[in-house]
Tab-separated table of C-alpha atoms and ligand atoms in Angstrom:
chain	number	residue	atom	x	y	z
Y	1	UNK	CA	-80.049	-82.512	8.591
Y	2	UNK	CA	-77.346	-81.744	11.313
Y	3	UNK	CA	-75.070	-78.787	11.771
Y	4	UNK	CA	-72.229	-80.846	10.520
Y	5	UNK	CA	-73.901	-81.313	7.088
Y	6	UNK	CA	-73.423	-77.772	6.625
Y	7	UNK	CA	-69.768	-77.748	6.971
Y	8	UNK	CA	-67.577	-77.329	3.889
Y	9	UNK	CA	-66.543	-80.457	1.923
Y	10	UNK	CA	-62.884	-79.808	2.301
Y	11	UNK	CA	-63.097	-79.361	6.093
Y	12	UNK	CA	-65.101	-82.544	6.311
Y	13	UNK	CA	-62.535	-84.407	4.195
Y	14	UNK	CA	-59.602	-83.824	6.578
Y	15	UNK	CA	-59.081	-85.778	9.740
Y	16	UNK	CA	-58.057	-84.153	12.949
Y	17	UNK	CA	-54.260	-84.289	13.680
Y	18	UNK	CA	-53.148	-87.765	14.744
Y	19	UNK	CA	-50.942	-86.272	17.333
Y	20	UNK	CA	-53.545	-84.734	19.522
Y	21	UNK	CA	-55.255	-88.009	20.277
Y	22	UNK	CA	-52.148	-89.103	22.414
Y	23	UNK	CA	-51.967	-85.641	24.115
Y	24	UNK	CA	-55.577	-86.157	25.190
Y	25	UNK	CA	-54.902	-89.684	26.645
Y	26	UNK	CA	-51.702	-88.344	28.347
Y	27	UNK	CA	-53.544	-85.415	29.802
Y	28	UNK	CA	-55.822	-87.716	31.774
Y	29	UNK	CA	-53.045	-89.713	33.352
Y	30	UNK	CA	-50.307	-88.950	35.996
Y	31	UNK	CA	-46.586	-89.499	35.625
Y	32	UNK	CA	-46.570	-89.757	31.795
Y	33	UNK	CA	-43.243	-89.193	30.101
Y	34	UNK	CA	-43.890	-87.492	26.859
Y	35	UNK	CA	-41.887	-88.109	23.740
Y	36	UNK	CA	-44.857	-86.974	21.979
Y	37	UNK	CA	-44.661	-83.200	21.535
Y	38	UNK	CA	-42.681	-81.519	18.878
Y	39	UNK	CA	-41.523	-78.617	20.877
Y	40	UNK	CA	-38.412	-77.687	22.670
Y	41	UNK	CA	-38.488	-78.195	26.437
Y	42	UNK	CA	-36.326	-75.036	26.909
Y	43	UNK	CA	-37.769	-71.732	27.864
Y	44	UNK	CA	-37.064	-69.024	25.425
Y	45	UNK	CA	-33.570	-67.509	26.209
Y	46	UNK	CA	-33.854	-64.648	28.672
Y	47	UNK	CA	-32.344	-61.914	26.506
Y	48	UNK	CA	-35.110	-62.653	23.999
Y	49	UNK	CA	-37.834	-62.557	26.608
Y	50	UNK	CA	-36.271	-59.390	27.991
Y	51	UNK	CA	-36.305	-57.567	24.665
Y	52	UNK	CA	-39.995	-58.219	24.550
Y	53	UNK	CA	-40.649	-56.878	28.051
Y	54	UNK	CA	-38.554	-53.872	27.148
Y	55	UNK	CA	-40.549	-53.464	23.943
Y	56	UNK	CA	-43.723	-53.351	26.015
Y	57	UNK	CA	-42.226	-50.780	28.316
Y	58	UNK	CA	-41.400	-48.642	25.323
Y	59	UNK	CA	-44.997	-48.904	24.132
Y	60	UNK	CA	-44.734	-51.530	21.343
Y	61	UNK	CA	-48.333	-52.459	21.434
Y	62	UNK	CA	-49.791	-51.460	18.070
Y	63	UNK	CA	-50.141	-53.038	14.582
Y	64	UNK	CA	-47.090	-53.323	12.566
Y	65	UNK	CA	-46.665	-53.045	8.748
Y	66	UNK	CA	-48.539	-55.960	7.170
Y	67	UNK	CA	-45.311	-57.495	5.944
Y	68	UNK	CA	-43.709	-57.191	9.439
Y	69	UNK	CA	-41.419	-54.726	11.208
Y	70	UNK	CA	-38.830	-53.338	8.691
Y	71	UNK	CA	-36.064	-54.074	11.195
Y	72	UNK	CA	-37.040	-57.672	11.461
Y	73	UNK	CA	-37.333	-58.179	7.738
Y	74	UNK	CA	-33.858	-56.607	7.355
Y	75	UNK	CA	-32.376	-59.018	9.915
Y	76	UNK	CA	-34.051	-61.994	8.148
Y	77	UNK	CA	-32.638	-60.908	4.853
Y	78	UNK	CA	-29.176	-60.410	6.353
Y	79	UNK	CA	-29.377	-63.843	8.011
Y	80	UNK	CA	-29.926	-65.555	4.655
Y	81	UNK	CA	-27.266	-63.487	2.948
Y	82	UNK	CA	-24.735	-64.465	5.522
Y	83	UNK	CA	-25.670	-68.204	5.866
Y	84	UNK	CA	-26.438	-69.046	2.228
Y	85	UNK	CA	-25.408	-66.054	0.216
Y	86	UNK	CA	-29.051	-65.580	-0.859
Y	87	UNK	CA	-30.256	-62.013	-1.781
Y	88	UNK	CA	-33.747	-61.150	-0.524
Y	89	UNK	CA	-34.955	-57.587	-0.706
Y	90	UNK	CA	-36.401	-56.884	2.710
Y	91	UNK	CA	-39.021	-54.503	1.257
Y	92	UNK	CA	-40.438	-56.881	-1.296
Y	93	UNK	CA	-39.148	-60.483	-0.740
Y	94	UNK	CA	-39.825	-61.090	2.980
Y	95	UNK	CA	-43.042	-61.633	4.777
Y	96	UNK	CA	-43.352	-62.075	8.660
Y	97	UNK	CA	-46.131	-64.475	9.522
Y	98	UNK	CA	-47.924	-65.988	12.455
Y	99	UNK	CA	-45.651	-68.986	12.716
Y	100	UNK	CA	-44.541	-71.223	9.817
Y	101	UNK	CA	-48.139	-72.578	10.061
Y	102	UNK	CA	-49.610	-69.401	8.624
Y	103	UNK	CA	-46.726	-69.094	5.941
Y	104	UNK	CA	-47.441	-72.660	4.869
Y	105	UNK	CA	-51.255	-71.974	4.618
Y	106	UNK	CA	-50.905	-68.739	2.596
Y	107	UNK	CA	-48.204	-70.046	0.325
Y	108	UNK	CA	-50.451	-72.783	-0.797
Y	109	UNK	CA	-53.531	-70.578	-1.128
Y	110	UNK	CA	-51.481	-68.087	-3.013
Y	111	UNK	CA	-50.481	-70.574	-5.829
Y	112	UNK	CA	-53.088	-73.396	-5.963
Y	113	UNK	CA	-55.953	-73.474	-8.404
Y	114	UNK	CA	-58.764	-76.049	-7.621
Y	115	UNK	CA	-57.427	-79.489	-8.510
Y	116	UNK	CA	-53.845	-78.638	-8.828
Y	117	UNK	CA	-51.650	-81.476	-7.446
Y	118	UNK	CA	-48.878	-80.937	-4.900
Y	119	UNK	CA	-46.163	-83.495	-4.627
Y	120	UNK	CA	-45.354	-84.192	-0.851
Y	121	UNK	CA	-42.611	-86.569	0.123
Y	122	UNK	CA	-43.889	-88.633	2.997
Y	123	UNK	CA	-43.774	-89.260	6.018
Y	124	UNK	CA	-44.240	-85.609	6.546
Y	125	UNK	CA	-45.482	-82.944	8.963
Y	126	UNK	CA	-49.145	-83.321	9.677
Y	127	UNK	CA	-50.235	-79.987	8.100
Y	128	UNK	CA	-48.945	-80.377	4.674
Y	129	UNK	CA	-51.662	-82.491	3.250
Y	130	UNK	CA	-54.508	-80.838	5.248
Y	131	UNK	CA	-53.324	-77.362	4.184
Y	132	UNK	CA	-53.158	-78.461	0.590
Y	133	UNK	CA	-56.716	-79.709	0.611
Y	134	UNK	CA	-57.975	-76.553	2.352
Y	135	UNK	CA	-56.288	-74.563	-0.315
Y	136	UNK	CA	-58.263	-76.596	-2.948
Y	137	UNK	CA	-55.358	-78.618	-4.116
Y	138	UNK	CA	-54.738	-82.320	-4.255
Y	139	UNK	CA	-51.880	-83.670	-2.133
Y	140	UNK	CA	-49.986	-86.455	-3.835
Y	141	UNK	CA	-47.824	-88.414	-1.357
Y	142	UNK	CA	-44.489	-89.782	-2.485
Y	143	UNK	CA	-43.233	-92.339	-0.055
Y	144	UNK	CA	-39.556	-91.910	1.094
Y	145	UNK	CA	-37.838	-95.003	2.082
Y	146	UNK	CA	-35.948	-96.062	5.193
Y	147	UNK	CA	-33.394	-97.825	2.995
Y	148	UNK	CA	-32.614	-94.360	1.411
Y	149	UNK	CA	-32.463	-92.690	4.864
Y	150	UNK	CA	-35.882	-91.172	4.187
Y	151	UNK	CA	-34.374	-88.986	1.389
Y	152	UNK	CA	-36.391	-88.449	-1.738
Y	153	UNK	CA	-35.076	-88.758	-5.327
Y	154	UNK	CA	-36.262	-87.380	-8.701
Y	155	UNK	CA	-36.885	-90.916	-9.851
Y	156	UNK	CA	-39.318	-91.388	-7.046
Y	157	UNK	CA	-41.025	-88.051	-7.699
Y	158	UNK	CA	-41.232	-88.674	-11.510
Y	159	UNK	CA	-43.637	-91.579	-10.939
Y	160	UNK	CA	-46.158	-89.173	-9.538
Y	161	UNK	CA	-45.874	-86.311	-11.852
Y	162	UNK	CA	-49.051	-85.488	-13.968
Y	163	UNK	CA	-50.079	-82.584	-16.124
Y	164	UNK	CA	-51.705	-81.193	-12.994
Y	165	UNK	CA	-48.781	-81.182	-10.836
Y	166	UNK	CA	-48.145	-77.447	-9.858
Y	167	UNK	CA	-45.933	-77.555	-6.861
Y	168	UNK	CA	-43.822	-79.647	-4.524
Y	169	UNK	CA	-43.870	-79.231	-0.710
Y	170	UNK	CA	-40.654	-80.494	1.094
Y	171	UNK	CA	-39.600	-80.257	4.625
Y	172	UNK	CA	-35.898	-81.007	5.545
Y	173	UNK	CA	-34.624	-81.572	8.161
Y	174	UNK	CA	-37.680	-83.745	8.281
Y	175	UNK	CA	-40.456	-84.057	10.937
Y	176	UNK	CA	-40.948	-86.950	11.705
Y	177	UNK	CA	-37.964	-89.006	10.380
Y	178	UNK	CA	-35.058	-86.597	11.250
Y	179	UNK	CA	-33.790	-87.030	7.609
Y	180	UNK	CA	-31.829	-84.189	5.821
Y	181	UNK	CA	-30.921	-83.988	2.191
Y	182	UNK	CA	-27.473	-83.564	0.879
Y	183	UNK	CA	-26.437	-80.786	-1.429
Y	184	UNK	CA	-26.377	-83.282	-4.273
Y	185	UNK	CA	-29.824	-84.631	-3.462
Y	186	UNK	CA	-31.150	-81.145	-3.444
Y	187	UNK	CA	-29.448	-80.249	-6.741
Y	188	UNK	CA	-31.139	-83.190	-8.323
Y	189	UNK	CA	-34.509	-82.076	-6.920
Y	190	UNK	CA	-33.823	-78.651	-8.248
Y	191	UNK	CA	-33.211	-80.122	-11.705
Y	192	UNK	CA	-36.516	-82.047	-11.429
Y	193	UNK	CA	-38.423	-78.876	-10.336
Y	194	UNK	CA	-37.119	-77.013	-13.359
Y	195	UNK	CA	-37.801	-79.750	-15.841
Y	196	UNK	CA	-41.464	-79.857	-14.738
Y	197	UNK	CA	-41.735	-76.067	-13.995
Y	198	UNK	CA	-42.818	-76.663	-10.402
Y	199	UNK	CA	-43.001	-74.269	-7.542
Y	200	UNK	CA	-41.300	-75.483	-4.481
Y	201	UNK	CA	-42.435	-74.738	-1.041
Y	202	UNK	CA	-39.488	-75.545	1.275
Y	203	UNK	CA	-40.312	-75.703	4.972
Y	204	UNK	CA	-36.835	-75.262	6.589
Y	205	UNK	CA	-38.042	-74.641	10.187
Y	206	UNK	CA	-35.474	-77.309	11.444
Y	207	UNK	CA	-32.707	-75.835	9.335
Y	208	UNK	CA	-30.711	-74.658	12.369
Y	209	UNK	CA	-31.118	-78.100	13.986
Y	210	UNK	CA	-28.624	-80.297	12.302
Y	211	UNK	CA	-26.056	-82.647	13.710
Y	212	UNK	CA	-23.764	-83.630	10.906
Y	213	UNK	CA	-22.644	-80.456	9.271
Y	214	UNK	CA	-24.520	-77.400	8.103
Y	215	UNK	CA	-28.052	-77.296	6.587
Y	216	UNK	CA	-28.415	-77.007	2.915
Y	217	UNK	CA	-30.997	-74.417	1.933
Y	218	UNK	CA	-33.111	-75.371	-1.070
Y	219	UNK	CA	-33.450	-71.864	-2.413
Y	220	UNK	CA	-29.633	-71.690	-2.665
Y	221	UNK	CA	-29.653	-74.433	-5.281
Y	222	UNK	CA	-28.995	-73.385	-8.935
Y	223	UNK	CA	-31.934	-71.365	-10.335
Y	224	UNK	CA	-34.089	-72.087	-7.321
Y	225	UNK	CA	-34.403	-68.738	-5.534
Y	226	UNK	CA	-37.254	-67.458	-7.683
Y	227	UNK	CA	-38.947	-70.847	-7.826
Y	228	UNK	CA	-38.921	-71.442	-4.147
Y	229	UNK	CA	-41.139	-70.152	-1.302
Y	230	UNK	CA	-38.796	-70.631	1.537
Y	231	UNK	CA	-40.431	-70.908	5.012
Y	232	UNK	CA	-38.747	-70.634	8.384
Y	233	UNK	CA	-39.537	-69.368	11.852
Y	234	UNK	CA	-38.400	-69.016	15.487
Y	235	UNK	CA	-40.460	-71.791	17.147
Y	236	UNK	CA	-37.948	-74.543	17.207
Y	237	UNK	CA	-34.508	-73.119	16.935
Y	238	UNK	CA	-34.998	-70.343	19.474
Y	239	UNK	CA	-37.550	-72.313	21.641
Y	240	UNK	CA	-40.319	-69.854	20.862
Y	241	UNK	CA	-43.357	-71.982	19.932
Y	242	UNK	CA	-45.763	-69.952	21.855
Y	243	UNK	CA	-44.629	-66.586	20.380
Y	244	UNK	CA	-46.127	-67.612	16.921
Y	245	UNK	CA	-43.601	-66.031	14.594
Y	246	UNK	CA	-42.344	-67.170	11.260
Y	247	UNK	CA	-41.622	-65.856	7.779
Y	248	UNK	CA	-41.652	-66.543	4.064
Y	249	UNK	CA	-39.031	-65.559	1.481
Y	250	UNK	CA	-39.442	-65.591	-2.112
Y	251	UNK	CA	-39.767	-63.719	-5.433
Y	252	UNK	CA	-41.708	-60.420	-5.009
Y	253	UNK	CA	-44.786	-61.794	-6.980
Y	254	UNK	CA	-45.161	-64.805	-4.552
Y	255	UNK	CA	-44.621	-62.546	-1.530
Y	256	UNK	CA	-47.083	-59.875	-2.756
Y	257	UNK	CA	-49.695	-62.560	-3.301
Y	258	UNK	CA	-49.204	-63.975	0.111
Y	259	UNK	CA	-49.105	-60.591	1.685
Y	260	UNK	CA	-52.652	-59.872	0.258
Y	261	UNK	CA	-54.044	-62.965	1.996
Y	262	UNK	CA	-52.066	-62.249	5.192
Y	263	UNK	CA	-53.307	-58.631	5.101
Y	264	UNK	CA	-56.986	-59.680	5.061
Y	265	UNK	CA	-56.728	-62.554	7.454
Y	266	UNK	CA	-53.962	-61.730	9.986
Y	267	UNK	CA	-53.242	-58.049	9.364
Y	268	UNK	CA	-49.803	-58.576	10.903
Y	269	UNK	CA	-47.915	-60.938	13.217
Y	270	UNK	CA	-47.882	-59.892	16.961
Y	271	UNK	CA	-45.711	-56.997	17.598
Y	272	UNK	CA	-44.273	-58.272	20.849
Y	273	UNK	CA	-43.148	-61.442	19.133
Y	274	UNK	CA	-41.604	-59.412	16.247
Y	275	UNK	CA	-39.515	-57.372	18.706
Y	276	UNK	CA	-38.285	-60.556	20.345
Y	277	UNK	CA	-37.546	-62.175	17.037
Y	278	UNK	CA	-35.210	-59.169	16.161
Y	279	UNK	CA	-33.248	-59.931	19.352
Y	280	UNK	CA	-33.184	-63.661	18.545
Y	281	UNK	CA	-31.542	-62.955	15.114
Y	282	UNK	CA	-29.271	-60.359	16.363
Y	283	UNK	CA	-27.923	-62.063	19.499
Y	284	UNK	CA	-29.613	-65.453	19.989
Y	285	UNK	CA	-27.299	-67.685	18.002
Y	286	UNK	CA	-25.041	-68.548	20.936
Y	287	UNK	CA	-28.165	-69.809	22.921
Y	288	UNK	CA	-29.484	-71.689	19.956
Y	289	UNK	CA	-26.180	-73.457	19.540
Y	290	UNK	CA	-26.212	-74.548	23.122
Y	291	UNK	CA	-29.637	-76.021	22.733
Y	292	UNK	CA	-28.604	-77.828	19.550
Y	293	UNK	CA	-25.596	-79.274	21.442
Y	294	UNK	CA	-27.964	-80.554	24.095
Y	295	UNK	CA	-30.391	-82.090	21.469
Y	296	UNK	CA	-27.430	-83.803	20.055
Y	297	UNK	CA	-26.488	-85.435	23.417
Y	298	UNK	CA	-30.110	-86.613	23.666
Y	299	UNK	CA	-30.198	-87.815	20.117
Y	300	UNK	CA	-27.207	-90.001	20.738
Y	301	UNK	CA	-28.868	-91.477	23.958
Y	302	UNK	CA	-32.111	-92.240	22.380
Y	303	UNK	CA	-30.609	-93.655	19.204
Y	304	UNK	CA	-28.388	-96.009	21.092
Y	305	UNK	CA	-31.091	-96.929	23.575
Y	306	UNK	CA	-33.780	-97.857	20.989
Y	307	UNK	CA	-31.369	-99.795	18.864
Y	308	UNK	CA	-30.350	-101.796	21.994
Y	309	UNK	CA	-33.969	-102.528	22.576
Y	310	UNK	CA	-34.161	-104.102	19.169
Y	311	UNK	CA	-36.113	-101.146	17.664
Y	312	UNK	CA	-34.256	-100.495	14.429
Y	313	UNK	CA	-33.695	-96.750	13.854
Y	314	UNK	CA	-32.319	-94.541	11.120
Y	315	UNK	CA	-29.926	-92.087	12.861
Y	316	UNK	CA	-31.561	-88.752	12.731
Y	317	UNK	CA	-29.387	-86.050	11.139
Y	318	UNK	CA	-31.617	-83.058	12.022
Y	319	UNK	CA	-34.705	-81.787	13.943
Y	320	UNK	CA	-35.475	-83.495	17.171
Y	321	UNK	CA	-37.327	-86.659	16.287
Y	322	UNK	CA	-36.390	-90.348	15.928
Y	323	UNK	CA	-38.631	-92.662	13.950
Y	324	UNK	CA	-37.989	-96.358	15.040
Y	325	UNK	CA	-39.324	-99.243	13.169
Y	326	UNK	CA	-41.560	-101.198	15.450
Y	327	UNK	CA	-42.701	-103.938	13.109
Y	328	UNK	CA	-40.559	-106.526	14.995
Y	329	UNK	CA	-42.907	-106.246	17.892
Y	330	UNK	CA	-45.759	-107.532	15.825
Y	331	UNK	CA	-47.927	-104.563	16.797
Y	332	UNK	CA	-49.294	-101.924	14.546
Y	333	UNK	CA	-48.031	-98.361	15.326
Y	334	UNK	CA	-51.294	-97.378	16.740
Y	335	UNK	CA	-51.491	-100.437	19.065
Y	336	UNK	CA	-47.872	-99.865	20.148
Y	337	UNK	CA	-48.549	-96.239	21.020
Y	338	UNK	CA	-51.740	-96.860	22.751
Y	339	UNK	CA	-50.533	-99.862	24.800
Y	340	UNK	CA	-47.327	-98.111	25.687
Y	341	UNK	CA	-49.134	-95.053	27.135
Y	342	UNK	CA	-51.702	-97.081	28.962
Y	343	UNK	CA	-49.262	-99.751	30.435
Y	344	UNK	CA	-46.051	-97.796	30.893
Y	345	UNK	CA	-47.103	-94.079	30.568
Y	346	UNK	CA	-44.864	-93.198	27.706
Y	347	UNK	CA	-46.423	-90.920	25.095
Y	348	UNK	CA	-45.173	-91.071	21.521
Y	349	UNK	CA	-46.935	-90.791	18.187
Y	350	UNK	CA	-47.775	-93.542	15.671
Y	351	UNK	CA	-45.945	-92.965	12.379
Y	352	UNK	CA	-49.323	-93.126	10.497
Y	353	UNK	CA	-50.136	-89.665	11.852
Y	354	UNK	CA	-47.543	-88.441	9.242
Y	355	UNK	CA	-49.058	-90.321	6.270
Y	356	UNK	CA	-49.409	-93.943	5.186
Y	357	UNK	CA	-45.701	-94.175	4.678
Y	358	UNK	CA	-45.314	-93.997	8.444
Y	359	UNK	CA	-46.901	-97.398	8.821
Y	360	UNK	CA	-44.708	-99.641	11.196
Y	361	UNK	CA	-43.007	-96.701	12.696
Y	362	UNK	CA	-43.449	-94.404	15.770
Y	363	UNK	CA	-42.222	-90.903	16.359
Y	364	UNK	CA	-40.349	-90.014	19.461
Y	365	UNK	CA	-39.415	-86.485	20.151
Y	366	UNK	CA	-36.091	-86.069	22.096
Y	367	UNK	CA	-36.764	-82.412	22.906
Y	368	UNK	CA	-36.961	-83.467	26.488
Y	369	UNK	CA	-34.411	-83.991	29.249
Y	370	UNK	CA	-31.723	-86.709	29.385
Y	371	UNK	CA	-33.340	-87.951	32.609
Y	372	UNK	CA	-36.694	-88.237	31.036
Y	373	UNK	CA	-35.342	-89.962	28.031
Y	374	UNK	CA	-33.518	-92.590	30.162
Y	375	UNK	CA	-36.533	-93.230	32.215
Y	376	UNK	CA	-38.689	-93.473	29.109
Y	377	UNK	CA	-36.174	-96.022	27.557
Y	378	UNK	CA	-36.502	-98.135	30.807
Y	379	UNK	CA	-40.168	-98.101	30.557
Y	380	UNK	CA	-40.099	-99.049	26.869
Y	381	UNK	CA	-37.708	-101.981	27.819
Y	382	UNK	CA	-40.295	-103.212	30.393
Y	383	UNK	CA	-43.040	-102.914	27.905
Y	384	UNK	CA	-41.286	-104.888	25.296
Y	385	UNK	CA	-40.098	-107.428	27.769
Q	1	PLP	N1	-43.405	-77.122	9.947
Q	1	PLP	C1	-42.871	-78.216	10.582
Q	1	PLP	C2	-42.154	-79.231	9.869
Q	1	PLP	C3	-43.306	-78.392	11.964
Q	1	PLP	O1	-42.795	-79.443	12.640
Q	1	PLP	C4	-43.999	-77.360	12.572
Q	1	PLP	C5	-44.294	-77.679	14.020
Q	1	PLP	O2	-44.182	-78.596	14.592
Q	1	PLP	C6	-44.404	-76.264	11.942
Q	1	PLP	C7	-44.070	-76.126	10.569
Q	1	PLP	C8	-45.159	-75.186	12.607
Q	1	PLP	O3	-44.385	-74.294	13.141
Q	1	PLP	P1	-44.873	-72.843	13.744
Q	1	PLP	O4	-44.788	-73.046	15.237
Q	1	PLP	O5	-43.779	-71.917	13.193
Q	1	PLP	O6	-46.224	-72.517	13.263
């Protein structure tokens, strides 16, 4: 008998995140260029940081309401009204969380009964499957295809539906592929959700980071507002990963259920981060747009560069990742990533970290400087040569 025998079955059944392994290798080496991390290289815009400093000066150091500061909830509701004409009551339909990570966890825990199945288009963010398992659910992966620009269709989802399917967990713009869904795509998914009476958790953390037109919000599709738990946060669009602030929007029953879990496990999101988030929503858009324009420049550089090296890529339409096909090298994604970091000191993540459907791909993040991307491309060229 060892201590690990005493761990819960669900914890034992999930693997550690496939992203971390390459961070650990990189941490032991000098002069590594990292295309591995999924986080902006920008520092949070000064006016946002300053509002936090000023908040501290004014004595904002205590707990807030469990659901989050009323002013922040009002700003969030206003934001969705302005962008998508969606009505959320800031008293009942908005919950401020510790990052989208917490929102995702408690959304699943609020709706899943043991054995309920959750459809998850794949490749997908590393937490989707693990959080579903930890909530007692069964993740059911639905492979999205490169030929279809990694978009998912109702026909593909239909194959995996069973009487136990309770929900669907989608994330567009997508990590790791950079795929987005068109309005028509989402309308069709909405019809599918309605037909099978599914709850849809829609992680739209990259919603502000799109490069070919505006993001389409799933909750704004016909009849989807009440069926959808919409997740968003400040980590990516406002370069605020370390602040740990996100939110969930939905019908008042879902949000009340999530608030119960949040109340007992988190109590509230950090007050300093909430003060900063208010400033981000009130005045941060211009800084966010500048960062998006810079990501777009980097996206063009890396997309052209990888294609020229013979690594076939889908042109990412959102987020800050590109997902080249590396099968032409004859290596597996894990071999490619491990040899590349050891030989040329470029860190990226094997596509399999994002599910089986990531086989034959690697994920590169272009949330790093033009200079570093150019240098990384040269190193990859040498590696391939
Ligand atoms: N959802 C997706 C798709 C992500 O890529 C990430 C972080 O990489 C998260 C959620 C977690 O975000 P947060 O920092 O708000 O917890």
